[in-house]
């Protein structure tokens, strides 16, 4: 009996953590990254016949990430392009190399009102992320994003008029706490866009739109407002998609203690939680949506 053919497959290395210190100036720069590598190509022989001749070891991928960081990382996206180019050169059987780079941001500690030259603490605002993809004999493409940007508003959010059935117990509300942790990805017009600037400016646009949307009827409603604000403010962005958990803050019942609770004390429920996902795109643009395949 012949072996069934392989379906689509890829392989790579996850969780490559590395940090690079730029000591070329008195004020040091510190870049902290997590790298994911995925190689797409013809690896049927490895799966079906146990023939590894086309397989670049994932340990080599790890070593490549460290070796190519040796001369510094002026641009995270530029570093990603160098990585995909190297993996295509090193692996003749690879059709496409994909590298995702997530930055853990740090900022200088302030001492006597001045930024210290070589001491850092974690920065707020989430983790910038970029995916660099290159097919053989093609130009690289880049998507940007932000992960883990926490945001909360204490008013200006409602949830009412929703579908109810015999299992619905959730009360309607015209004023609630709305909290989420923004994960967003966006596509751009090309690799020459200002990806470093976008990593700062796009999250600022997202959070400003979240704050300003005081007539929110739902997380879905605010998602569309945030996406529209990004497309309006950033002409190089062609689409943006969000993953937004609804981090519930439930008004606590203080009546057993003989107390009222006029919107002051909340139970913070970490689970279960709602998850809202959606994309906003320019006319004629199809956004990349991971659940499509």
mmCIF file of C-alpha atoms in Angstrom:
data_model
loop_
_atom_site.group_PDB
_atom_site.id
_atom_site.type_symbol
_atom_site.label_atom_id
_atom_site.label_comp_id
_atom_site.label_asym_id
_atom_site.label_seq_id
_atom_site.Cartn_x
_atom_site.Cartn_y
_atom_site.Cartn_z
ATOM 1 C CA UNK A 1 0.000 0.000 0.000
ATOM 2 C CA UNK A 2 1.469 3.338 -1.026
ATOM 3 C CA UNK A 3 1.886 6.128 1.504
ATOM 4 C CA UNK A 4 -0.641 8.954 1.355
ATOM 5 C CA UNK A 5 0.775 12.245 0.103
ATOM 6 C CA UNK A 6 1.728 15.004 2.492
ATOM 7 C CA UNK A 7 -0.502 18.006 2.833
ATOM 8 C CA UNK A 8 0.770 21.554 3.402
ATOM 9 C CA UNK A 9 3.556 21.672 5.954
ATOM 10 C CA UNK A 10 6.238 23.950 7.304
ATOM 11 C CA UNK A 11 8.762 23.923 10.129
ATOM 12 C CA UNK A 12 10.927 26.305 12.058
ATOM 13 C CA UNK A 13 12.109 27.478 15.448
ATOM 14 C CA UNK A 14 10.088 29.264 18.126
ATOM 15 C CA UNK A 15 11.072 31.159 21.231
ATOM 16 C CA UNK A 16 14.481 32.429 20.123
ATOM 17 C CA UNK A 17 15.246 35.126 22.714
ATOM 18 C CA UNK A 18 18.172 37.430 22.139
ATOM 19 C CA UNK A 19 19.289 40.875 23.246
ATOM 20 C CA UNK A 20 21.752 43.230 21.572
ATOM 21 C CA UNK A 21 23.592 46.099 23.264
ATOM 22 C CA UNK A 22 24.837 48.994 21.136
ATOM 23 C CA UNK A 23 27.868 50.392 23.004
ATOM 24 C CA UNK A 24 29.010 52.701 20.191
ATOM 25 C CA UNK A 25 27.809 55.807 22.061
ATOM 26 C CA UNK A 26 27.967 56.841 25.721
ATOM 27 C CA UNK A 27 24.194 56.323 25.924
ATOM 28 C CA UNK A 28 23.686 52.621 25.238
ATOM 29 C CA UNK A 29 20.843 51.197 23.155
ATOM 30 C CA UNK A 30 19.295 47.890 24.230
ATOM 31 C CA UNK A 31 17.231 45.745 21.822
ATOM 32 C CA UNK A 32 15.386 42.738 23.297
ATOM 33 C CA UNK A 33 13.715 40.379 20.801
ATOM 34 C CA UNK A 34 11.879 37.089 20.470
ATOM 35 C CA UNK A 35 12.223 35.535 17.019
ATOM 36 C CA UNK A 36 10.074 32.900 15.303
ATOM 37 C CA UNK A 37 11.214 31.244 12.067
ATOM 38 C CA UNK A 38 9.057 29.281 9.616
ATOM 39 C CA UNK A 39 10.260 27.725 6.364
ATOM 40 C CA UNK A 40 7.789 26.649 3.662
ATOM 41 C CA UNK A 41 8.848 24.320 0.880
ATOM 42 C CA UNK A 42 9.093 20.765 -0.413
ATOM 43 C CA UNK A 43 9.779 18.658 2.655
ATOM 44 C CA UNK A 44 7.744 15.619 1.593
ATOM 45 C CA UNK A 45 10.811 13.359 1.565
ATOM 46 C CA UNK A 46 11.552 14.133 5.201
ATOM 47 C CA UNK A 47 8.004 13.215 6.243
ATOM 48 C CA UNK A 48 7.382 10.244 3.966
ATOM 49 C CA UNK A 49 10.830 8.682 3.519
ATOM 50 C CA UNK A 50 12.796 9.984 6.496
ATOM 51 C CA UNK A 51 15.162 11.775 4.101
ATOM 52 C CA UNK A 52 16.520 14.872 5.873
ATOM 53 C CA UNK A 53 18.782 16.089 3.063
ATOM 54 C CA UNK A 54 16.602 19.183 2.442
ATOM 55 C CA UNK A 55 16.096 20.012 6.128
ATOM 56 C CA UNK A 56 18.091 22.870 7.651
ATOM 57 C CA UNK A 57 18.255 22.036 11.382
ATOM 58 C CA UNK A 58 16.215 24.322 13.589
ATOM 59 C CA UNK A 59 19.293 24.668 15.788
ATOM 60 C CA UNK A 60 20.993 26.268 12.764
ATOM 61 C CA UNK A 61 18.115 28.750 12.614
ATOM 62 C CA UNK A 62 18.787 29.693 16.229
ATOM 63 C CA UNK A 63 22.497 30.107 15.526
ATOM 64 C CA UNK A 64 21.779 32.195 12.431
ATOM 65 C CA UNK A 65 19.666 34.634 14.458
ATOM 66 C CA UNK A 66 22.522 35.183 16.910
ATOM 67 C CA UNK A 67 25.238 35.374 14.241
ATOM 68 C CA UNK A 68 23.379 37.955 12.140
ATOM 69 C CA UNK A 69 22.818 40.089 15.231
ATOM 70 C CA UNK A 70 26.584 40.308 15.787
ATOM 71 C CA UNK A 71 26.937 43.542 13.800
ATOM 72 C CA UNK A 72 24.035 45.226 15.567
ATOM 73 C CA UNK A 73 20.351 45.814 14.889
ATOM 74 C CA UNK A 74 19.772 49.346 13.649
ATOM 75 C CA UNK A 75 16.319 48.344 12.373
ATOM 76 C CA UNK A 76 14.347 45.309 13.528
ATOM 77 C CA UNK A 77 12.708 45.008 10.103
ATOM 78 C CA UNK A 78 16.091 45.278 8.386
ATOM 79 C CA UNK A 79 17.364 42.494 10.615
ATOM 80 C CA UNK A 80 14.320 40.413 9.667
ATOM 81 C CA UNK A 81 15.006 40.938 5.958
ATOM 82 C CA UNK A 82 18.599 39.794 6.448
ATOM 83 C CA UNK A 83 17.328 36.665 8.195
ATOM 84 C CA UNK A 84 14.847 35.633 5.488
ATOM 85 C CA UNK A 85 17.468 36.264 2.799
ATOM 86 C CA UNK A 86 19.929 34.040 4.637
ATOM 87 C CA UNK A 87 17.415 31.215 5.143
ATOM 88 C CA UNK A 88 16.520 31.229 1.444
ATOM 89 C CA UNK A 89 20.229 31.109 0.522
ATOM 90 C CA UNK A 90 20.953 28.331 3.004
ATOM 91 C CA UNK A 91 17.942 26.146 2.109
ATOM 92 C CA UNK A 92 17.536 25.459 -1.634
ATOM 93 C CA UNK A 93 14.303 23.525 -1.041
ATOM 94 C CA UNK A 94 12.592 26.450 0.672
ATOM 95 C CA UNK A 95 9.932 28.341 -1.289
ATOM 96 C CA UNK A 96 9.257 30.999 1.355
ATOM 97 C CA UNK A 97 10.933 32.081 4.567
ATOM 98 C CA UNK A 98 8.959 33.856 7.281
ATOM 99 C CA UNK A 99 10.388 35.513 10.376
ATOM 100 C CA UNK A 100 8.301 37.093 13.138
ATOM 101 C CA UNK A 101 10.137 39.444 15.492
ATOM 102 C CA UNK A 102 8.547 40.672 18.705
ATOM 103 C CA UNK A 103 10.305 43.389 20.648
ATOM 104 C CA UNK A 104 10.254 43.665 24.435
ATOM 105 C CA UNK A 105 10.598 47.432 24.930
ATOM 106 C CA UNK A 106 12.785 48.989 27.594
ATOM 107 C CA UNK A 107 13.250 52.631 28.536
ATOM 108 C CA UNK A 108 16.008 54.409 30.378
ATOM 109 C CA UNK A 109 15.662 54.842 34.132
ATOM 110 C CA UNK A 110 15.430 58.497 35.150
ATOM 111 C CA UNK A 111 18.024 59.652 37.682
ATOM 112 C CA UNK A 112 17.933 63.253 38.951
ATOM 113 C CA UNK A 113 15.655 64.171 36.075
ATOM 114 C CA UNK A 114 17.929 62.718 33.382
ATOM 115 C CA UNK A 115 17.798 59.463 31.438
ATOM 116 C CA UNK A 116 20.513 57.129 32.721
ATOM 117 C CA UNK A 117 23.048 56.066 30.113
ATOM 118 C CA UNK A 118 22.966 52.323 30.704
ATOM 119 C CA UNK A 119 20.139 51.402 33.093
ATOM 120 C CA UNK A 120 16.709 50.412 31.793
ATOM 121 C CA UNK A 121 13.283 49.321 32.980
ATOM 122 C CA UNK A 122 10.405 47.717 31.050
ATOM 123 C CA UNK A 123 8.379 50.204 29.036
ATOM 124 C CA UNK A 124 4.581 50.259 28.997
ATOM 125 C CA UNK A 125 2.386 50.198 25.906
ATOM 126 C CA UNK A 126 2.716 46.653 24.604
ATOM 127 C CA UNK A 127 5.234 44.788 22.471
ATOM 128 C CA UNK A 128 5.864 45.870 18.856
ATOM 129 C CA UNK A 129 5.912 42.961 16.426
ATOM 130 C CA UNK A 130 6.780 42.550 12.750
ATOM 131 C CA UNK A 131 6.498 39.636 10.327
ATOM 132 C CA UNK A 132 8.905 39.590 7.381
ATOM 133 C CA UNK A 133 8.050 37.138 4.614
ATOM 134 C CA UNK A 134 9.934 36.488 1.398
ATOM 135 C CA UNK A 135 9.176 34.064 -1.381
ATOM 136 C CA UNK A 136 12.048 32.964 -3.560
ATOM 137 C CA UNK A 137 12.708 35.426 -6.406
ATOM 138 C CA UNK A 138 10.301 37.961 -4.882
ATOM 139 C CA UNK A 139 10.593 41.071 -2.768
ATOM 140 C CA UNK A 140 9.988 40.808 0.985
ATOM 141 C CA UNK A 141 6.664 41.794 2.503
ATOM 142 C CA UNK A 142 6.280 43.219 5.990
ATOM 143 C CA UNK A 143 3.364 43.360 8.402
ATOM 144 C CA UNK A 144 3.560 45.246 11.663
ATOM 145 C CA UNK A 145 1.663 45.019 14.913
ATOM 146 C CA UNK A 146 1.402 45.504 18.631
ATOM 147 C CA UNK A 147 0.815 42.835 21.274
ATOM 148 C CA UNK A 148 -0.308 43.186 24.864
ATOM 149 C CA UNK A 149 -1.280 46.869 24.936
ATOM 150 C CA UNK A 150 -3.552 47.083 28.009
ATOM 151 C CA UNK A 151 -6.214 49.777 28.098
ATOM 152 C CA UNK A 152 -9.284 50.514 30.241
ATOM 153 C CA UNK A 153 -11.973 53.179 30.404
ATOM 154 C CA UNK A 154 -14.215 53.698 33.435
ATOM 155 C CA UNK A 155 -17.186 55.153 31.523
ATOM 156 C CA UNK A 156 -18.329 55.854 27.976
ATOM 157 C CA UNK A 157 -19.126 52.209 27.191
ATOM 158 C CA UNK A 158 -22.490 50.435 27.035
ATOM 159 C CA UNK A 159 -23.835 47.006 26.109
ATOM 160 C CA UNK A 160 -27.542 46.634 25.526
ATOM 161 C CA UNK A 161 -30.086 45.544 22.932
ATOM 162 C CA UNK A 162 -28.324 42.200 22.462
ATOM 163 C CA UNK A 163 -29.897 38.885 21.464
ATOM 164 C CA UNK A 164 -31.479 36.995 24.390
ATOM 165 C CA UNK A 165 -32.718 33.447 24.827
ATOM 166 C CA UNK A 166 -33.708 31.263 27.764
ATOM 167 C CA UNK A 167 -30.087 30.983 28.914
ATOM 168 C CA UNK A 168 -29.324 34.727 28.878
ATOM 169 C CA UNK A 169 -28.815 36.207 32.338
ATOM 170 C CA UNK A 170 -26.570 39.148 31.508
ATOM 171 C CA UNK A 171 -28.249 42.471 32.391
ATOM 172 C CA UNK A 172 -28.172 45.344 29.940
ATOM 173 C CA UNK A 173 -26.073 48.355 30.890
ATOM 174 C CA UNK A 174 -25.658 51.868 29.558
ATOM 175 C CA UNK A 175 -22.495 52.552 31.549
ATOM 176 C CA UNK A 176 -19.755 50.065 32.333
ATOM 177 C CA UNK A 177 -16.014 49.623 32.663
ATOM 178 C CA UNK A 178 -14.527 48.462 29.372
ATOM 179 C CA UNK A 179 -11.064 46.879 29.491
ATOM 180 C CA UNK A 180 -9.057 44.960 26.939
ATOM 181 C CA UNK A 181 -5.530 44.021 25.924
ATOM 182 C CA UNK A 182 -5.011 45.037 22.313
ATOM 183 C CA UNK A 183 -3.327 42.650 19.908
ATOM 184 C CA UNK A 184 -3.264 44.199 16.437
ATOM 185 C CA UNK A 185 -1.586 43.428 13.123
ATOM 186 C CA UNK A 186 -1.468 45.651 10.077
ATOM 187 C CA UNK A 187 -0.381 45.478 6.459
ATOM 188 C CA UNK A 188 1.481 48.215 4.632
ATOM 189 C CA UNK A 189 2.084 49.430 1.123
ATOM 190 C CA UNK A 190 5.574 47.903 1.072
ATOM 191 C CA UNK A 191 8.805 47.151 2.920
ATOM 192 C CA UNK A 192 10.004 50.756 2.552
ATOM 193 C CA UNK A 193 7.291 52.128 4.850
ATOM 194 C CA UNK A 194 8.361 53.641 8.169
ATOM 195 C CA UNK A 195 7.902 50.474 10.209
ATOM 196 C CA UNK A 196 9.787 51.758 13.258
ATOM 197 C CA UNK A 197 7.683 54.909 13.371
ATOM 198 C CA UNK A 198 4.480 52.928 12.940
ATOM 199 C CA UNK A 199 5.369 50.765 15.927
ATOM 200 C CA UNK A 200 4.956 53.876 18.083
ATOM 201 C CA UNK A 201 2.452 55.960 16.135
ATOM 202 C CA UNK A 202 -0.164 53.313 15.299
ATOM 203 C CA UNK A 203 -0.671 52.146 18.911
ATOM 204 C CA UNK A 204 -0.993 55.811 19.915
ATOM 205 C CA UNK A 205 -3.749 56.221 17.319
ATOM 206 C CA UNK A 206 -5.490 53.052 18.502
ATOM 207 C CA UNK A 207 -5.498 54.072 22.160
ATOM 208 C CA UNK A 208 -6.591 57.640 21.401
ATOM 209 C CA UNK A 209 -9.545 56.300 19.418
ATOM 210 C CA UNK A 210 -10.415 53.913 22.260
ATOM 211 C CA UNK A 211 -10.384 56.779 24.731
ATOM 212 C CA UNK A 212 -12.352 59.174 22.531
ATOM 213 C CA UNK A 213 -15.148 56.763 21.592
ATOM 214 C CA UNK A 214 -17.523 57.775 24.374
ATOM 215 C CA UNK A 215 -20.615 56.449 22.593
ATOM 216 C CA UNK A 216 -19.396 52.844 22.448
ATOM 217 C CA UNK A 217 -22.175 50.259 22.225
ATOM 218 C CA UNK A 218 -19.810 47.275 22.366
ATOM 219 C CA UNK A 219 -16.205 46.177 21.947
ATOM 220 C CA UNK A 220 -17.129 45.452 18.311
ATOM 221 C CA UNK A 221 -18.287 49.036 17.865
ATOM 222 C CA UNK A 222 -15.045 50.425 19.271
ATOM 223 C CA UNK A 223 -12.952 47.976 17.198
ATOM 224 C CA UNK A 224 -14.313 49.505 14.000
ATOM 225 C CA UNK A 225 -13.735 53.038 15.291
ATOM 226 C CA UNK A 226 -10.108 52.197 16.152
ATOM 227 C CA UNK A 227 -9.483 50.552 12.785
ATOM 228 C CA UNK A 228 -11.006 53.484 10.905
ATOM 229 C CA UNK A 229 -8.860 55.930 12.884
ATOM 230 C CA UNK A 230 -5.707 54.006 11.946
ATOM 231 C CA UNK A 231 -6.536 53.981 8.226
ATOM 232 C CA UNK A 232 -7.404 57.698 8.324
ATOM 233 C CA UNK A 233 -4.184 58.669 10.131
ATOM 234 C CA UNK A 234 -1.686 56.350 8.432
ATOM 235 C CA UNK A 235 -1.883 56.298 4.614
ATOM 236 C CA UNK A 236 0.771 53.563 4.301
ATOM 237 C CA UNK A 237 -1.434 51.080 6.195
ATOM 238 C CA UNK A 238 -3.832 49.130 3.986
ATOM 239 C CA UNK A 239 -5.551 46.955 6.623
ATOM 240 C CA UNK A 240 -5.558 46.308 10.343
ATOM 241 C CA UNK A 241 -6.973 43.417 12.327
ATOM 242 C CA UNK A 242 -7.578 43.169 16.044
ATOM 243 C CA UNK A 243 -7.904 40.503 18.698
ATOM 244 C CA UNK A 244 -9.591 42.075 21.738
ATOM 245 C CA UNK A 245 -10.439 40.100 24.866
ATOM 246 C CA UNK A 246 -13.312 41.595 26.849
ATOM 247 C CA UNK A 247 -11.753 41.764 30.307
ATOM 248 C CA UNK A 248 -14.862 41.837 32.455
ATOM 249 C CA UNK A 249 -15.242 44.155 35.451
ATOM 250 C CA UNK A 250 -18.421 43.088 37.227
ATOM 251 C CA UNK A 251 -20.171 45.408 39.671
ATOM 252 C CA UNK A 252 -19.792 43.789 43.093
ATOM 253 C CA UNK A 253 -22.933 43.117 45.163
ATOM 254 C CA UNK A 254 -22.334 44.828 48.505
ATOM 255 C CA UNK A 255 -25.907 44.403 49.770
ATOM 256 C CA UNK A 256 -24.951 41.497 52.116
ATOM 257 C CA UNK A 257 -22.866 44.088 53.991
ATOM 258 C CA UNK A 258 -25.667 46.640 54.085
ATOM 259 C CA UNK A 259 -23.928 48.821 51.500
ATOM 260 C CA UNK A 260 -24.932 50.222 48.138
ATOM 261 C CA UNK A 261 -22.531 50.215 45.191
ATOM 262 C CA UNK A 262 -23.076 53.163 42.851
ATOM 263 C CA UNK A 263 -20.433 52.072 40.323
ATOM 264 C CA UNK A 264 -17.494 52.076 42.736
ATOM 265 C CA UNK A 265 -16.368 48.508 43.468
ATOM 266 C CA UNK A 266 -15.850 45.817 40.826
ATOM 267 C CA UNK A 267 -14.930 42.162 40.696
ATOM 268 C CA UNK A 268 -12.170 41.685 38.117
ATOM 269 C CA UNK A 269 -12.864 38.355 36.392
ATOM 270 C CA UNK A 270 -9.888 36.904 34.531
ATOM 271 C CA UNK A 271 -11.933 34.048 33.021
ATOM 272 C CA UNK A 272 -14.010 33.185 31.179
ATOM 273 C CA UNK A 273 -13.737 36.171 28.895
ATOM 274 C CA UNK A 274 -15.222 37.253 25.602
ATOM 275 C CA UNK A 275 -12.981 37.535 22.552
ATOM 276 C CA UNK A 276 -13.734 39.906 19.696
ATOM 277 C CA UNK A 277 -11.778 39.682 16.443
ATOM 278 C CA UNK A 278 -12.147 41.725 13.294
ATOM 279 C CA UNK A 279 -10.374 43.530 10.496
ATOM 280 C CA UNK A 280 -10.833 46.944 8.868
ATOM 281 C CA UNK A 281 -9.439 47.407 5.353
ATOM 282 C CA UNK A 282 -9.311 49.948 2.560
ATOM 283 C CA UNK A 283 -11.600 49.442 -0.429
ATOM 284 C CA UNK A 284 -10.331 46.636 -2.638
ATOM 285 C CA UNK A 285 -7.867 45.324 -0.040
ATOM 286 C CA UNK A 286 -8.167 41.843 1.426
ATOM 287 C CA UNK A 287 -6.613 41.723 4.913
ATOM 288 C CA UNK A 288 -4.539 38.778 6.043
ATOM 289 C CA UNK A 289 -6.696 36.800 8.464
ATOM 290 C CA UNK A 290 -4.923 33.900 10.206
ATOM 291 C CA UNK A 291 -7.999 31.745 10.596
ATOM 292 C CA UNK A 292 -8.337 31.582 6.791
ATOM 293 C CA UNK A 293 -5.563 29.036 6.652
#
